[in-house]
Coordinates of C-alpha atoms in Angstrom, one line a residue:
X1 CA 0.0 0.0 0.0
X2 CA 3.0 2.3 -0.7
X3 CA 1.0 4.5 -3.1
X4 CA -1.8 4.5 -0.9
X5 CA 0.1 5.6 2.6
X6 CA 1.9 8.1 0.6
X7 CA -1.2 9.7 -0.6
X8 CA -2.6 9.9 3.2
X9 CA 1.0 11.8 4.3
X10 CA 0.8 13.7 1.2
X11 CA -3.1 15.2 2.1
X12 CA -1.4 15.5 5.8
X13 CA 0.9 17.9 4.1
X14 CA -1.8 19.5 2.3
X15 CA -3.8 20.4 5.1
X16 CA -1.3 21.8 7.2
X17 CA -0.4 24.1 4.2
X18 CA -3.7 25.7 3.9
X19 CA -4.7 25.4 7.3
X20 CA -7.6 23.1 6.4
X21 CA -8.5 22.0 9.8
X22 CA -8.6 25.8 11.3
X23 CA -10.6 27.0 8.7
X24 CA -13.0 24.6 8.3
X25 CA -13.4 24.4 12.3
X26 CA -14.3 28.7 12.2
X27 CA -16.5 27.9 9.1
X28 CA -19.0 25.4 10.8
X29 CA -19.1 27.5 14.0
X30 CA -20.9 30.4 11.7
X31 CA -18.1 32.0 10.7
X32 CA -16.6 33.8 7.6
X33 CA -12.8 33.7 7.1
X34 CA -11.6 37.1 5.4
X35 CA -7.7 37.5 4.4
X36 CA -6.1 37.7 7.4
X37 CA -2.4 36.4 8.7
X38 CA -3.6 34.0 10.5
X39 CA -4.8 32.1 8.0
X40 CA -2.1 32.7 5.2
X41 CA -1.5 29.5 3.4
X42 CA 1.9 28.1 2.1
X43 CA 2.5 26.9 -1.7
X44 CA 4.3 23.4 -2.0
X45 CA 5.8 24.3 -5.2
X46 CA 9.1 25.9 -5.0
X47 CA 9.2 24.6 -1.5
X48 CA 11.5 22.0 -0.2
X49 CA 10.5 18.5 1.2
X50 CA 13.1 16.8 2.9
X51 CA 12.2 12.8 3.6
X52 CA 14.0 10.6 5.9
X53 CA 13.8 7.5 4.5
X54 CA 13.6 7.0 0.8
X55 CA 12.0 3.4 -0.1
X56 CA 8.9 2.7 -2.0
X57 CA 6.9 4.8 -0.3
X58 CA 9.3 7.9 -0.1
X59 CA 9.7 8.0 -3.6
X60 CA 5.8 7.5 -4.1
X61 CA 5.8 10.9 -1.7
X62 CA 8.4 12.6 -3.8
X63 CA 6.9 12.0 -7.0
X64 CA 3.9 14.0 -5.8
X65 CA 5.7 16.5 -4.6
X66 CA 7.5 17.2 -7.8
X67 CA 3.7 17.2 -9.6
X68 CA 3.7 20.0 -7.1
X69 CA 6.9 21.6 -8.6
X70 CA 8.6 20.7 -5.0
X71 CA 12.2 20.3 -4.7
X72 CA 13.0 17.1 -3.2
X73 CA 15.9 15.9 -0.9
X74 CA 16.3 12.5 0.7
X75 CA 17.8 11.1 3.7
X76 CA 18.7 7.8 3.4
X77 CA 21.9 5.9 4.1
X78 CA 20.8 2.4 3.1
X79 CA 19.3 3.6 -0.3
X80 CA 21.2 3.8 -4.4
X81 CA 22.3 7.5 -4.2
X82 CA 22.3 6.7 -8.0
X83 CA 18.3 5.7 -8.6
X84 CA 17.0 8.4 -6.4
X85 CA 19.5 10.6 -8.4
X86 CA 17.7 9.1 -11.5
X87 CA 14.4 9.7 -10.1
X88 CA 15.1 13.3 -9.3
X89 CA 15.6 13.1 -5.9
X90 CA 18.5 15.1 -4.2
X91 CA 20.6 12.8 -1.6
X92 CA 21.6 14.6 1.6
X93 CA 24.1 12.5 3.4
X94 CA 24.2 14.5 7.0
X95 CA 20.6 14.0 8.6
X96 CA 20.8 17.6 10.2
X97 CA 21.6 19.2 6.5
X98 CA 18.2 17.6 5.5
X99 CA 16.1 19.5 8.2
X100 CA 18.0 22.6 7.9
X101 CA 17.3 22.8 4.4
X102 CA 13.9 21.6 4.5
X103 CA 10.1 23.4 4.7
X104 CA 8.2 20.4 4.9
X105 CA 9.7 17.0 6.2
X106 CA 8.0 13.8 6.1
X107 CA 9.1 10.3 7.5
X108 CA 9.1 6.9 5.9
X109 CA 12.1 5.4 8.0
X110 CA 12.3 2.1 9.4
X111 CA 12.4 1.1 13.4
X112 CA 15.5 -0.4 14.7
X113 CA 17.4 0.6 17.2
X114 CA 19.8 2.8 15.4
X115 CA 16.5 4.8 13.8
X116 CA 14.5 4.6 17.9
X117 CA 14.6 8.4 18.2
X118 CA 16.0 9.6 15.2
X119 CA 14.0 12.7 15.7
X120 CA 15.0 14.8 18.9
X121 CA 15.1 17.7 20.3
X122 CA 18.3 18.5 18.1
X123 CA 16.5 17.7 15.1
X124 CA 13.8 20.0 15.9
X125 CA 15.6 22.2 16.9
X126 CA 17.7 22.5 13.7
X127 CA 14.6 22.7 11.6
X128 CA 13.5 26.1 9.7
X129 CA 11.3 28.1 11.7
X130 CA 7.5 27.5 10.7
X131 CA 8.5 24.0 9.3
X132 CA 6.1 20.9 8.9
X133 CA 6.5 17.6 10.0
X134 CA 4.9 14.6 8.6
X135 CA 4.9 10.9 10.1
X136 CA 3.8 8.1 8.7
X137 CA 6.0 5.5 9.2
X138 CA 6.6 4.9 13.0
X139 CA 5.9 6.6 16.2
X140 CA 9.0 5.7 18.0
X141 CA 11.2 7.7 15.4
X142 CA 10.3 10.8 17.6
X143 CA 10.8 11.5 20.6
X144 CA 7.2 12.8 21.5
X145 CA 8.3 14.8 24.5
X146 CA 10.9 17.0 22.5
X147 CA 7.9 16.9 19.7
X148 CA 5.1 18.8 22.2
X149 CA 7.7 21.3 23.5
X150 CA 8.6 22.0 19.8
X151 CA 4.7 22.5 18.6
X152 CA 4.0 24.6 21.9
X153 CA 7.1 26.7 21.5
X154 CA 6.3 27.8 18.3
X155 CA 9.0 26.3 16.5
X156 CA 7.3 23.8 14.5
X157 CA 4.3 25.3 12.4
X158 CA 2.5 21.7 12.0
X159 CA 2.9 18.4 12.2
X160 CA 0.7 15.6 10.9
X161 CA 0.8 11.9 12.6
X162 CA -0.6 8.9 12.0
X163 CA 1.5 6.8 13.9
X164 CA 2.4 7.4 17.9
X165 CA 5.0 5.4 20.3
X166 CA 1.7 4.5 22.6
X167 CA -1.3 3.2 20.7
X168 CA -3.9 4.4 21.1
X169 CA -3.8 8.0 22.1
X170 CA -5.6 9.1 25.0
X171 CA -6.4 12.8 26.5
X172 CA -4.8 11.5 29.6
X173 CA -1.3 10.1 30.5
X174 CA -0.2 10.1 26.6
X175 CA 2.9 12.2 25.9
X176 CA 0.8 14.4 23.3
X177 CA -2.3 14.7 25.1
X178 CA -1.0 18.7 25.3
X179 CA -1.1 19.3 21.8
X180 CA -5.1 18.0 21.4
X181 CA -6.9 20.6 19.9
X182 CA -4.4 22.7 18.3
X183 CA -4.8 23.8 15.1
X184 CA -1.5 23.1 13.7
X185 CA -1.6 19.6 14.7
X186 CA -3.3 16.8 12.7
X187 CA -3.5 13.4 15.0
X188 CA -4.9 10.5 12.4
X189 CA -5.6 7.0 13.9
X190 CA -3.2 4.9 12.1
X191 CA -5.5 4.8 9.4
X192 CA -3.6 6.4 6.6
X193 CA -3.3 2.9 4.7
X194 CA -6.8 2.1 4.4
X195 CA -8.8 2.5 1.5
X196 CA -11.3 0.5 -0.1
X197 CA -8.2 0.1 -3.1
X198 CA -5.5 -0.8 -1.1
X199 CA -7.5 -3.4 1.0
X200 CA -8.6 -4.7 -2.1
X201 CA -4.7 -5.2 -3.4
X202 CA -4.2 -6.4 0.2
X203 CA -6.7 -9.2 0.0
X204 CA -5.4 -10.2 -4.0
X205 CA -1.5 -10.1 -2.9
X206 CA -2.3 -12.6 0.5
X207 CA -4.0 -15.1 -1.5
X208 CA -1.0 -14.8 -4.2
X209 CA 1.4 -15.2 -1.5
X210 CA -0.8 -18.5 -0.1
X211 CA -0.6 -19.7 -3.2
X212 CA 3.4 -19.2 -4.0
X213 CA 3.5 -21.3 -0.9
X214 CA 1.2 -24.0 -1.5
X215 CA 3.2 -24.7 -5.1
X216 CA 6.6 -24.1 -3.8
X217 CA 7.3 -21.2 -5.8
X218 CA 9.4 -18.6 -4.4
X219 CA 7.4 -16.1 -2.5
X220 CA 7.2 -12.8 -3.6
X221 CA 8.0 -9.8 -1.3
X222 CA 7.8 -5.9 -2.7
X223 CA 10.7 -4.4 -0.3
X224 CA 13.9 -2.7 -0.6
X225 CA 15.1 -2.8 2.6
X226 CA 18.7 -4.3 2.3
X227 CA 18.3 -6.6 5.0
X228 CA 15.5 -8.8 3.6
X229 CA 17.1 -8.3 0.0
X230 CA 20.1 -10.4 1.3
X231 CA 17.8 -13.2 1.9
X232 CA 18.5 -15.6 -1.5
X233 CA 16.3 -18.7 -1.2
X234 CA 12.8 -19.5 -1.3
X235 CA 12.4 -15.8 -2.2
X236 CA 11.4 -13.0 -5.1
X237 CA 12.0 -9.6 -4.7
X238 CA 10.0 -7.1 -6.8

């Protein structure tokens, strides 16, 4: 469902950019926006995304934002400098260049151990004033605490999440209980993967897999994550 979780942190994106969820929230309570600063938009294009992370469904993120006429960098150590080259995506090798550089960051790294925190309160901290951050990939990439202070301090102008260290959130006892109700915050239920299309893909590529089994064929797995591309046997990578 790479196409389809890249869509969901590419709408993210979207409606912190034109302040969707303010807007509409005035709107319904009678209200009439005029052209004030508060609710001044931001253009993607000619913007900057930075993504940490850069597999299948980074580059489905970055072809969208260059539909957008974004420029695109990627953060990626395990990735081919050389395809995402290819693909027109500009490879930053120092993490901190990335979010310096960067208006809008999204996230689509994998959890280990090395990645547990990868987004701290020096991260933040070295992010452009006003910036956005988008995550859809795991919770436990930031460190939630550092998150809230950067959102209250100002520092952050959105974020976007759809995945959280403790699921489910709740108003009391979570780490991001303070930023409920905020405008510039966007909380989804780890729902950003499920549409009627991808569920329908989802239920075609299990019985595939079943079947790959059942005949002995090698089974087919869509990743490019080096560490399961060095399995060789009993395997298919697409």
């Amino acid at each position: 469902a790479e196409q389809t979780v890249a869509e969901g942190a590419f709408a993210l994106l979207l409606a912190l950019t034109r302040r969707l969820p303010a807007i509409t929230k005035a709107v319904q309570a009678e209200s009439w926006i005029w052209p004030e600063s508060r609710w001044l938009g931001r253009d993607i294009a000619d913007a900057t995304l930075g993504l940490v992370g850069c597999g299948r469904i980074g580059r489905a993120m970055a072809r969208m934002a260059q539909g957008f006429r974004a420029r695109v960098l990627a953060f990626d150590p395990g990735a081919n400098a050389a395809e995402l080259a290819a693909l027109g995506i500009e490879v930053v090798k120092d993490l901190h260049a990335l979010l310096a550089a960067s208006d809008f960051v999204s996230l689509h790294a994998v959890l280990n151990k090395e990645t547990r925190h990868l987004i701290g309160a020096p991260e933040l901290a070295v992010m452009k004033p006003g910036a956005i951050l988008i995550n859809t990939a795991r919770g436990a990439l930031i460190d939630e605490g550092a998150l809230v202070e950067a959102v209250l301090s100002g520092h952050l102008g959105g974020i976007g999440l759809d995945v959280y260290e403790r699921e489910p959130l709740s108003r009391s006892g979570h780490p991001l209980s303070p930023l409920f109700g905020r405008d510039n915050v966007i909380l989804f239920p780890h729902l950003t993967f499920f549409t009627a299309e991808a569920m329908r893909r989802l239920e075609e590529d299990t019985l595939a897999r079943c079947f790959e089994v059942l005949e002995g064929r090698p089974v087919t797995v869509r990743s490019l994550d080096p560490r399961l591309r060095a399995q060789k046997v009993g395997v298919r990578f697409i």
